[in-house]
Amino acid sequence: MPSFTISTTHPPLTHRTTAPLNATVATATEAIRARSTTTRAAYLERLDGELERASQGRRRSGLGCPNLAHGMAACSPEHKLLMADSPAADVAIVTAYNDVLSAHQPFETYPAILRQAVAQAGGVAQVAGGVPAMCDGVTQGRRGMELSLLSREIIAMSTAVALSHELFDAVLLLGVCDKIAPGMLIGTLSFGELPTLFVPSGPMPSGLGNAEKTRIREHFAAGEVSRRELLEAESKAYHSPGTCTFYGTANSNQMVLEAMGLHLPGSTFITPGTCLRQALTECAGRRAVEIADPSSPDFAPVGRLVDERAIVNGIVTLLATGGSTNLTMHLVAVAAAAGIRVTWDDFDALSTAVPLLARVYPNGGADINHFQAAGGLGFVISQLLDAGLLHPDVLTVAGAGLDRYRYEPRLDGDALAWVEAPTQSLDHEVLRPVTNPFTAEGGLKILGGNLGRAVMKVSSLDEDHHVIQAPARVFDDQEQVHAAFTRGELERDVVVVVREQGPRANGMPELHKLTPLLGILQRRGHRVALVTDGRMSGASGRVPIAMHVSPEAADGGALALVRDGDLIRVDSVHGTLEVDLPEAELSSRTPQLSWRAERVAYGVGRELMGALRAALAPAEQGAGVGTAALQTAL
């Protein structure tokens, strides 16, 4: 079986002949490139200036002696000698470790592992800083969820603070979940001259099946099971260190980062606490030293690695696997940090050409471990490359060319090696080839109409739910929806509108508290949809949801004009989101905004975030403070 070793001292693998680049992918990439000409050129000019300075010696060589002495004061005598008198690479570790996030708890031991691996490769590793990392699973339906999206900006800033010491030659990022990995990447792209690897922790082993977990949640929402029974089920589903096993934003981040070439090949979905996981972590440390060498052919500055082709590769993989809608914001913001302008229209155009190859919960019954066992990302990347749907000629942390990501890691005794990933799906209920996809188009749709623009996840919907037309029932928060459900007021065909949940109104929380309720109504035979300027993310299930509506109600959006009883059509087939009213009638209405739109929020730290909320860009522009600011600065 073909194999290769990730090392600059070994010859590259044999490249497989791939199909010509798909015309839609080529056109979309060129559109992004043309739109980004000025901003990308400005970014690369700045990056080249930093690389020119770095060519004079390691970055720390420009520091004064007192500066350098401070930076290495806590190092061992051996490492002080390396930093003072040799060109050894100094590798920054930026960590999002905490004990609350199951996906991040394994990172507690990573710095020691990485220091040793980097030292074996002739370098020095230092923990440069930590970033905050909150768990959306803990804060769902709570006030803290209003800090969730805002935390991405703080994480980006914290990453930049960690790297601002100008000591470092490469970066190892320890971050996985929702806003955390995108925030760390955005921050690192401000240091685009630094080669950067993400080091994943891997998913927890499979626990209670997702179908059973969902069933118990819905029975609890209907008052049919006790809280004790619900907690028992949830604890069986989320039961150990590692990423949650459903295909939400955390695993979507990981899928996309590997497809962009920022993980070691095949390293994403290896469970924690295994010998293979340990070997991959050690390899990441050694590889950071290799790609930090400007004289190496594998030198991989992150600002060059993350180019238009890498961004498109990330979007295509997201679409092909039915990933999280949150990435429609995160990838826009990441691209902007590299001077690249991506719009929702790019997602929409690519979705018409990219088939859906995976069904992982909530898009199907399998979890991410089943996906891995069925062939995993190596199979998906091979299929997409062979169909001409990915750019093969990209820079990655494993070397030049995405062909390296057709491979997956194995232990040969104690030695780590890569072998070719399965070329055929081992479970056609979970993974399929391009020639026999689940659907001919990708998992996301962009809707537009007189209510604004929105994102809709269709990969998990039954065909008869792709179009919903029903009277509106308008709410300003999740609690109001729950109260109406309890009173029996939603027992009918209904489009539930939840507004004032956008970035500027309250930080754009996820609204998963509504998922069981809407699922119950749909199961009872009602035609149901949700329209909101808030988020639902990768856990969006079988209920049709037009989310991230932009402009949001609190920023002049038409959702503020909708009234109870208005007929709304959510149509993913034709890509429309409309209220059935004459334009004159709609424009004559006065916006109905609740007290929440003008409130000063207090509690769980929300009062500290007012300036951030006010500065956030619309969802379509990445919903970040930095998105518009970075583009303006560039």
XYZ file of C-alpha atoms in Angstrom:
634
model
C 0.000 0.000 0.000
C 1.460 3.425 -0.899
C 2.823 5.405 1.998
C 4.807 8.532 2.755
C 6.533 10.081 5.733
C 6.009 13.732 6.623
C 9.549 15.030 6.675
C 11.638 17.299 4.532
C 14.283 14.567 4.451
C 12.067 12.123 2.542
C 11.005 12.284 -1.093
C 7.437 13.404 -1.767
C 4.704 10.882 -2.383
C 3.701 9.967 -5.896
C 0.974 12.347 -7.029
C -2.168 10.849 -8.442
C -3.568 12.256 -11.656
C -6.635 14.345 -10.865
C -9.447 15.628 -13.037
C -9.326 19.168 -14.423
C -10.659 21.722 -11.982
C -14.445 21.876 -12.041
C -15.655 24.925 -13.989
C -17.859 26.201 -11.143
C -15.038 25.858 -8.621
C -12.660 27.630 -11.002
C -15.142 30.441 -11.627
C -15.912 30.907 -7.935
C -12.204 30.985 -7.074
C -11.504 33.532 -9.766
C -14.404 35.680 -8.580
C -12.964 35.681 -5.056
C -9.486 36.432 -6.374
C -10.701 39.327 -8.543
C -12.799 40.774 -5.733
C -9.801 40.550 -3.390
C -7.121 41.974 -5.670
C -6.438 45.136 -3.692
C -6.886 43.788 -0.180
C -4.938 40.573 -0.760
C -2.065 42.467 -2.399
C -1.876 44.807 0.569
C -1.855 41.845 2.968
C 0.889 40.035 1.053
C 2.988 43.186 0.832
C 2.886 43.455 4.610
C 3.666 39.745 4.954
C 6.619 40.007 2.576
C 7.996 42.856 4.652
C 7.914 40.659 7.742
C 9.531 37.782 5.841
C 12.285 40.094 4.643
C 13.038 41.062 8.214
C 12.980 37.397 9.214
C 15.492 36.559 6.484
C 18.117 38.434 8.451
C 17.910 35.793 11.197
C 15.448 34.349 13.643
C 12.822 36.827 14.771
C 14.302 37.087 18.241
C 17.595 38.299 16.776
C 16.038 41.727 16.426
C 15.325 41.972 20.143
C 17.554 43.852 22.512
C 19.372 41.845 25.151
C 17.012 42.893 27.985
C 14.010 41.927 25.825
C 15.432 38.528 24.991
C 16.535 37.903 28.562
C 12.957 38.456 29.747
C 11.625 36.145 27.054
C 13.860 33.215 27.980
C 14.241 33.809 31.718
C 12.132 30.775 32.623
C 13.768 28.438 30.079
C 16.170 25.665 30.978
C 19.910 26.411 30.677
C 20.055 24.251 27.547
C 17.220 26.140 25.894
C 18.725 29.487 26.878
C 21.890 28.519 25.008
C 19.818 27.561 21.950
C 17.903 30.812 22.003
C 20.952 32.969 22.604
C 23.587 31.375 20.404
C 21.916 29.299 17.686
C 19.363 29.608 14.885
C 17.087 27.065 16.592
C 13.382 27.667 15.968
C 11.332 29.043 18.857
C 7.820 27.592 18.550
C 4.889 29.340 20.211
C 2.132 27.252 21.780
C -1.174 29.093 22.082
C -3.647 27.066 24.072
C -7.375 27.111 24.712
C -7.102 24.472 27.428
C -9.730 24.324 30.139
C -11.600 21.591 31.998
C -15.112 22.732 31.016
C -14.825 21.934 27.314
C -14.505 18.205 26.843
C -12.733 18.814 23.517
C -10.132 21.018 25.187
C -9.485 19.076 28.384
C -6.898 16.829 26.641
C -4.826 19.934 25.893
C -3.767 20.022 29.561
C -0.903 17.645 28.788
C -0.052 18.842 25.276
C 2.498 21.571 26.123
C 4.824 19.091 27.835
C 4.494 16.656 24.924
C 5.109 19.402 22.375
C 8.081 20.895 24.241
C 9.804 17.526 24.211
C 8.998 16.859 20.537
C 10.197 20.305 19.488
C 13.387 19.834 21.501
C 14.010 16.486 19.770
C 13.795 18.354 16.466
C 16.350 20.922 17.641
C 13.988 23.708 18.632
C 12.494 25.358 21.682
C 8.754 25.485 22.477
C 7.140 27.976 24.828
C 3.523 28.434 25.848
C 3.072 31.947 24.520
C -0.400 32.471 25.912
C -3.879 31.194 26.506
C -7.217 32.202 25.060
C -10.702 31.991 26.591
C -12.827 29.057 25.512
C -16.474 28.795 26.486
C -18.697 25.789 25.912
C -21.854 26.466 23.952
C -23.255 23.190 25.234
C -23.159 24.591 28.777
C -24.526 28.018 27.845
C -27.311 26.910 25.459
C -30.483 28.783 26.364
C -28.658 30.744 29.078
C -27.533 34.362 29.258
C -23.923 33.340 28.694
C -24.771 32.298 25.131
C -24.928 36.009 24.307
C -21.142 36.107 24.790
C -20.474 33.152 22.524
C -19.949 34.742 19.120
C -18.354 37.799 20.698
C -15.720 35.539 22.217
C -14.296 34.837 18.741
C -13.062 38.436 18.563
C -11.553 38.230 22.040
C -9.845 34.949 21.112
C -8.379 36.545 17.970
C -7.084 39.466 20.024
C -5.725 37.164 22.734
C -3.878 35.107 20.119
C -2.333 38.283 18.756
C -1.257 39.348 22.246
C 0.396 35.940 22.759
C 2.369 36.294 19.522
C 3.259 39.963 19.966
C 6.517 39.196 21.787
C 8.293 38.744 18.424
C 10.182 35.752 19.742
C 8.611 33.054 17.644
C 9.299 31.308 14.348
C 6.261 29.014 14.185
C 2.981 28.479 15.995
C 1.123 25.462 17.370
C -2.548 26.217 18.051
C -4.447 24.123 20.580
C -8.076 24.904 19.795
C -11.035 22.977 18.428
C -14.510 24.233 19.157
C -17.005 26.677 17.772
C -15.550 30.210 17.851
C -12.232 29.145 19.279
C -10.419 27.639 16.302
C -11.622 30.389 13.892
C -10.658 33.080 16.398
C -7.185 31.612 16.840
C -6.694 31.445 13.074
C -7.877 35.040 12.609
C -5.410 36.181 15.256
C -2.534 34.194 13.764
C -3.183 35.612 10.301
C -2.075 38.968 11.675
C 1.305 37.197 11.911
C 1.055 35.701 8.428
C 4.808 35.175 8.190
C 4.666 32.464 10.867
C 4.127 28.808 9.853
C 1.158 27.533 11.843
C -0.284 24.111 12.693
C -3.442 23.262 14.559
C -3.042 20.303 16.894
C -6.432 18.595 17.409
C -7.575 16.590 20.400
C -9.976 14.252 18.578
C -13.558 13.167 19.312
C -14.709 11.346 22.420
C -15.715 7.703 21.893
C -19.307 7.152 20.804
C -21.868 7.200 23.588
C -25.663 7.196 23.580
C -26.924 7.228 20.010
C -28.031 10.571 18.619
C -31.483 9.336 17.612
C -32.160 8.148 21.159
C -30.795 11.367 22.651
C -33.066 13.430 20.387
C -36.067 11.258 21.246
C -35.568 11.776 24.969
C -35.070 15.544 24.517
C -38.363 15.813 22.658
C -40.176 13.712 25.262
C -38.800 15.975 27.987
C -39.931 19.100 26.090
C -43.388 17.540 25.867
C -43.383 16.805 29.612
C -43.281 13.041 29.080
C -39.993 12.194 30.860
C -38.346 13.543 34.015
C -35.327 15.788 34.351
C -33.445 12.883 35.915
C -34.062 10.738 32.826
C -32.990 13.588 30.553
C -29.763 14.200 32.489
C -28.968 10.494 32.447
C -29.343 10.418 28.659
C -27.306 13.582 28.121
C -24.528 12.254 30.361
C -24.374 9.054 28.334
C -24.054 11.114 25.145
C -21.429 13.563 26.479
C -19.358 11.299 28.666
C -15.591 11.759 28.338
C -12.750 13.998 27.124
C -12.855 14.794 23.418
C -14.981 16.639 20.931
C -18.742 16.018 20.992
C -19.424 13.348 18.402
C -22.249 14.981 16.447
C -21.384 16.982 13.345
C -21.689 20.442 14.836
C -19.459 23.463 14.538
C -16.524 21.940 16.427
C -16.198 18.976 14.083
C -16.978 21.202 11.079
C -14.060 23.417 12.115
C -11.827 20.369 12.267
C -12.992 19.019 8.912
C -12.391 22.376 7.233
C -9.002 23.018 8.861
C -7.677 19.693 7.619
C -9.040 20.307 4.108
C -7.287 23.700 4.164
C -3.988 21.988 5.021
C -3.674 23.244 8.600
C -3.732 19.815 10.296
C -1.440 16.882 9.724
C -3.178 14.550 7.251
C -5.755 12.278 8.830
C -5.131 13.610 12.330
C -8.506 15.224 12.913
C -10.729 12.404 14.145
C -8.341 10.211 16.166
C -9.711 9.798 19.682
C -7.888 11.155 22.751
C -5.856 8.924 25.021
C -4.670 6.587 22.258
C -1.114 5.817 21.195
C -1.864 7.144 17.717
C -3.155 10.440 19.121
C 0.036 10.781 21.178
C 2.222 10.035 18.150
C 0.399 12.633 16.044
C 0.804 15.272 18.728
C 4.529 14.572 18.903
C 4.754 14.682 15.113
C 3.047 18.077 15.060
C 5.754 19.461 17.328
C 8.552 18.118 15.132
C 6.811 19.290 11.979
C 6.511 22.833 13.343
C 10.304 23.010 13.493
C 10.643 21.683 9.930
C 8.229 24.134 8.327
C 9.669 27.040 10.308
C 12.922 26.838 8.317
C 12.846 29.499 5.563
C 15.365 27.471 3.549
C 13.126 24.404 3.498
C 10.937 23.697 0.449
C 8.123 23.046 2.968
C 8.401 26.503 4.588
C 4.733 27.355 5.133
C 3.910 30.887 6.306
C 0.248 30.777 7.320
C -0.551 33.954 5.381
C 0.499 32.250 2.156
C -1.043 28.891 3.018
C -4.447 30.529 3.622
C -5.046 31.825 0.114
C -8.115 31.884 -2.161
C -7.654 28.226 -3.106
C -7.414 27.062 0.505
C -10.539 29.015 1.425
C -12.431 27.454 -1.501
C -11.179 24.000 -0.488
C -12.561 24.629 2.999
C -15.952 25.747 1.672
C -16.210 22.794 -0.728
C -15.448 20.297 2.043
C -17.981 21.969 4.326
C -20.645 21.665 1.629
C -19.744 18.092 0.701
C -20.119 16.945 4.309
C -23.183 19.001 5.319
C -21.299 21.015 7.930
C -22.218 23.809 10.300
C -23.866 27.027 9.166
C -21.601 28.902 11.598
C -18.801 28.434 9.085
C -20.647 30.751 6.682
C -19.573 33.481 9.100
C -16.289 32.080 10.363
C -14.797 31.440 6.914
C -15.805 34.924 5.760
C -14.025 36.388 8.784
C -10.951 34.146 8.408
C -10.662 35.073 4.740
C -10.930 38.770 5.574
C -8.047 38.418 8.024
C -5.907 37.255 5.071
C -7.118 40.069 2.809
C -9.577 37.833 0.943
C -13.188 38.880 0.314
C -15.648 35.982 0.506
C -19.423 36.397 0.308
C -22.416 34.143 0.839
C -22.837 34.109 -2.928
C -19.596 32.127 -3.128
C -21.066 29.466 -0.836
C -24.238 29.416 -2.924
C -22.398 29.100 -6.247
C -20.144 26.305 -5.001
C -23.094 24.445 -3.493
C -24.599 23.976 -6.955
C -21.552 21.946 -8.030
C -20.620 20.085 -4.854
C -22.466 16.826 -4.084
C -23.340 15.789 -0.537
C -21.111 12.810 0.300
C -21.714 12.370 4.042
C -24.615 11.914 6.396
C -23.492 12.509 9.968
C -25.882 13.525 12.750
C -27.913 15.760 12.610
C -27.916 14.993 8.876
C -28.176 11.248 9.546
C -27.923 8.663 12.285
C -24.136 8.234 12.338
C -21.718 10.168 14.513
C -18.252 11.431 13.624
C -16.601 8.173 14.747
C -18.803 6.266 12.307
C -17.753 8.758 9.634
C -14.109 8.085 10.419
C -14.626 4.312 10.362
C -16.456 4.495 7.019
C -13.475 6.106 5.303
C -13.189 9.510 6.930
C -11.861 12.719 5.517
C -9.167 10.950 3.496
C -11.912 9.282 1.456
C -13.817 12.577 1.060
C -10.746 14.525 -0.067
C -9.789 11.793 -2.526
C -13.274 11.792 -4.015
C -13.353 15.574 -4.327
C -9.854 15.722 -5.810
C -10.664 13.028 -8.360
C -13.776 14.976 -9.374
C -11.844 18.235 -9.785
C -13.752 19.872 -6.930
C -10.699 20.790 -4.837
C -7.568 22.734 -5.686
C -4.723 20.197 -5.532
C -1.878 22.706 -5.963
C -1.909 24.278 -2.506
C 0.587 24.757 0.293
C -0.082 22.654 3.403
C 1.670 21.961 6.687
C 2.438 18.481 5.302
C 4.140 19.856 2.206
C 3.102 21.075 -1.203
C -0.049 19.556 -2.652
C -3.362 18.398 -1.215
C -2.664 14.855 -2.475
C -0.982 14.233 0.866
C -4.415 14.400 2.484
C -5.506 11.250 0.668
C -3.483 9.481 3.367
C -4.220 8.595 6.970
C -1.881 7.858 9.874
C -1.061 4.426 11.263
C 1.354 3.089 13.853
C 3.890 0.610 12.534
C 5.119 -0.653 15.876
C 6.146 2.593 17.563
C 6.721 4.415 14.264
C 4.177 6.774 12.755
C 3.504 6.316 9.056
C 0.840 7.327 6.545
C -1.035 4.890 4.321
C -3.583 5.546 1.623
C -7.061 6.168 3.008
C -9.894 3.861 1.875
C -10.730 4.346 -1.777
C -14.218 2.933 -1.271
C -16.785 3.777 1.391
C -17.100 1.126 4.062
C -20.650 2.233 4.893
C -22.833 3.757 2.174
C -25.340 4.972 4.768
C -22.633 7.316 6.081
C -20.265 8.030 3.169
C -20.762 7.838 -0.566
C -18.618 8.467 -3.649
C -19.100 11.415 -5.969
C -20.689 9.054 -8.501
C -23.485 8.140 -6.056
C -23.979 11.044 -3.635
C -26.803 11.531 -1.165
C -27.785 14.657 -3.116
C -26.339 16.267 -6.223
C -25.810 19.605 -4.468
C -24.188 20.653 -1.216
C -25.703 20.994 2.218
C -26.267 24.778 2.364
C -28.545 27.203 0.570
C -28.554 30.986 0.549
C -32.023 32.510 0.557
C -32.945 36.040 -0.475
C -36.048 38.168 -0.746
C -37.949 41.012 0.845
C -37.074 39.748 4.347
C -33.340 39.898 3.621
C -30.726 37.215 3.026
C -30.360 34.071 5.093
C -28.531 30.770 5.366
C -30.431 27.479 5.336
C -29.043 24.031 6.038
C -30.786 21.530 3.768
C -28.587 18.459 4.180
C -30.707 17.199 7.084
C -34.150 18.020 5.643
C -36.651 15.620 4.156
C -37.587 16.649 0.635
C -41.124 17.693 1.564
C -39.729 20.254 4.034
C -37.669 22.200 1.514
C -40.548 24.636 0.982
C -42.727 25.887 3.848
C -45.449 28.516 3.529
C -47.478 29.395 6.610
C -48.672 32.307 8.765
C -46.060 33.956 10.956
C -45.974 34.009 14.728
C -43.494 36.648 15.873
C -41.364 36.497 19.018
C -38.459 38.444 20.471
C -36.752 35.599 22.361
C -36.772 31.862 22.996
C -38.661 32.166 26.266
C -41.665 33.672 24.493
C -41.707 30.737 22.067
C -41.623 28.257 24.930
C -44.494 30.004 26.666
C -46.603 29.979 23.490
C -45.817 26.294 22.932
C -46.830 25.435 26.488
C -50.126 27.273 26.029
C -50.808 25.264 22.859
C -50.760 28.339 20.613
C -48.402 26.780 18.039
C -50.433 23.668 17.278
C -50.821 24.551 13.595
C -48.868 25.268 10.456
C -46.620 28.133 11.455
C -43.461 30.035 10.573
C -41.936 30.994 13.917
C -40.094 34.315 13.640
C -37.561 35.042 16.391
C -35.957 38.426 15.863
C -33.584 40.739 17.722
C -31.154 37.846 18.010
C -28.540 39.235 15.597
C -24.962 40.310 16.292
C -25.733 43.878 17.333
C -28.928 43.143 19.240
C -27.577 40.632 21.737
C -24.448 39.022 20.275
C -26.266 36.461 18.077
C -26.815 33.510 20.414
C -27.611 30.035 19.182
C -31.260 29.130 19.674
C -31.075 25.373 20.208
C -33.632 25.578 22.982
C -36.199 25.763 20.180
C -35.109 22.609 18.363
C -37.077 20.054 20.434
C -40.240 22.195 20.360
C -40.206 22.674 16.615
C -39.385 19.006 16.140
C -42.449 18.045 18.191
C -44.719 20.293 16.122
C -43.335 18.866 12.891
C -43.697 15.312 14.176
C -47.351 16.056 14.917
C -47.885 16.779 11.226
C -47.668 20.565 11.179
C -45.827 22.502 8.485
C -43.214 24.348 10.543
C -40.223 26.594 9.872
C -38.085 29.014 11.865
C -36.907 32.396 10.569
C -34.394 34.236 12.736
C -31.507 36.691 12.701
C -29.929 34.473 15.348
C -27.955 31.235 14.946
C -28.708 27.521 15.109
C -25.300 26.204 13.896
C -24.202 22.701 13.052
C -26.792 21.069 15.268
C -29.584 22.297 12.984
C -31.745 19.279 12.346
C -34.765 18.244 10.370
C -36.791 21.451 10.857
C -36.272 24.032 8.073
C -34.574 27.136 9.446
C -33.728 30.368 7.667
C -31.049 31.740 9.991
C -28.506 34.574 10.133
C -31.127 36.819 8.453
C -29.251 39.896 7.327
C -29.721 42.768 7.855
C -30.846 41.918 11.353
C -33.996 43.414 12.855
C -32.049 45.681 15.219
C -30.075 47.096 12.281
C -32.952 48.069 10.011
C -33.836 44.598 8.761
C -37.297 43.742 7.469
C -37.868 41.166 10.218
C -38.788 44.147 12.408
C -41.756 44.798 10.089
C -43.311 41.319 10.243
C -46.582 40.908 12.121
C -48.427 37.872 13.458
C -50.442 36.275 10.671
C -48.314 37.526 7.764
C -47.845 34.741 5.225
C -44.156 33.785 4.956
C -42.579 31.470 2.392
C -39.272 29.738 3.136
C -38.199 28.164 -0.141
C -34.837 26.415 -0.406
C -35.668 25.082 -3.868
C -35.831 28.551 -5.439
C -33.658 30.216 -2.787
C -36.252 32.720 -1.571
C -37.329 34.164 1.774
C -40.456 36.276 1.352
C -43.350 37.737 3.256
C -46.456 37.870 1.054
C -47.062 41.612 1.214
C -46.969 44.394 -1.375
C -43.795 46.447 -1.146
C -45.835 49.555 -0.370
C -47.495 47.838 2.597
C -44.214 46.512 3.950
C -42.369 49.812 3.627
C -45.194 51.749 5.260
C -44.949 49.766 8.484
C -43.152 51.021 11.572
C -40.508 48.652 12.947
C -41.672 46.854 16.067
C -38.626 46.366 18.236
C -38.873 45.218 21.821
C -37.157 46.754 24.803
C -34.332 44.274 24.267
C -32.969 46.114 21.248
C -32.130 49.157 23.364
C -31.282 47.523 26.648
C -27.943 47.643 28.359
C -27.423 43.972 29.177
C -26.108 43.038 32.587
C -25.216 39.685 34.085
C -22.575 37.036 33.305
C -20.273 39.746 31.953
C -22.555 41.026 29.189
C -22.109 44.605 30.392
C -18.426 44.340 29.428
C -19.260 43.517 25.826
C -21.368 46.515 24.831
C -18.649 48.103 22.702
C -18.035 44.815 20.892
C -21.737 44.285 20.176
C -22.045 47.775 18.728
C -19.045 47.215 16.452
C -19.990 43.818 15.016
C -20.409 43.568 11.257
C -23.543 41.927 9.822
C -23.670 38.138 9.703
C -23.081 38.144 5.950
C -19.802 40.002 6.496
C -18.577 37.541 9.104
C -20.260 39.039 12.184
C -16.947 40.236 13.548
C -15.358 43.406 14.786
C -12.307 42.720 12.684
C -13.970 41.862 9.359
C -14.697 45.369 8.134
C -11.853 46.929 10.115
C -9.228 44.601 8.628
C -10.418 45.208 5.101
C -10.373 48.962 5.678
C -6.883 48.823 7.171
C -5.594 46.736 4.283
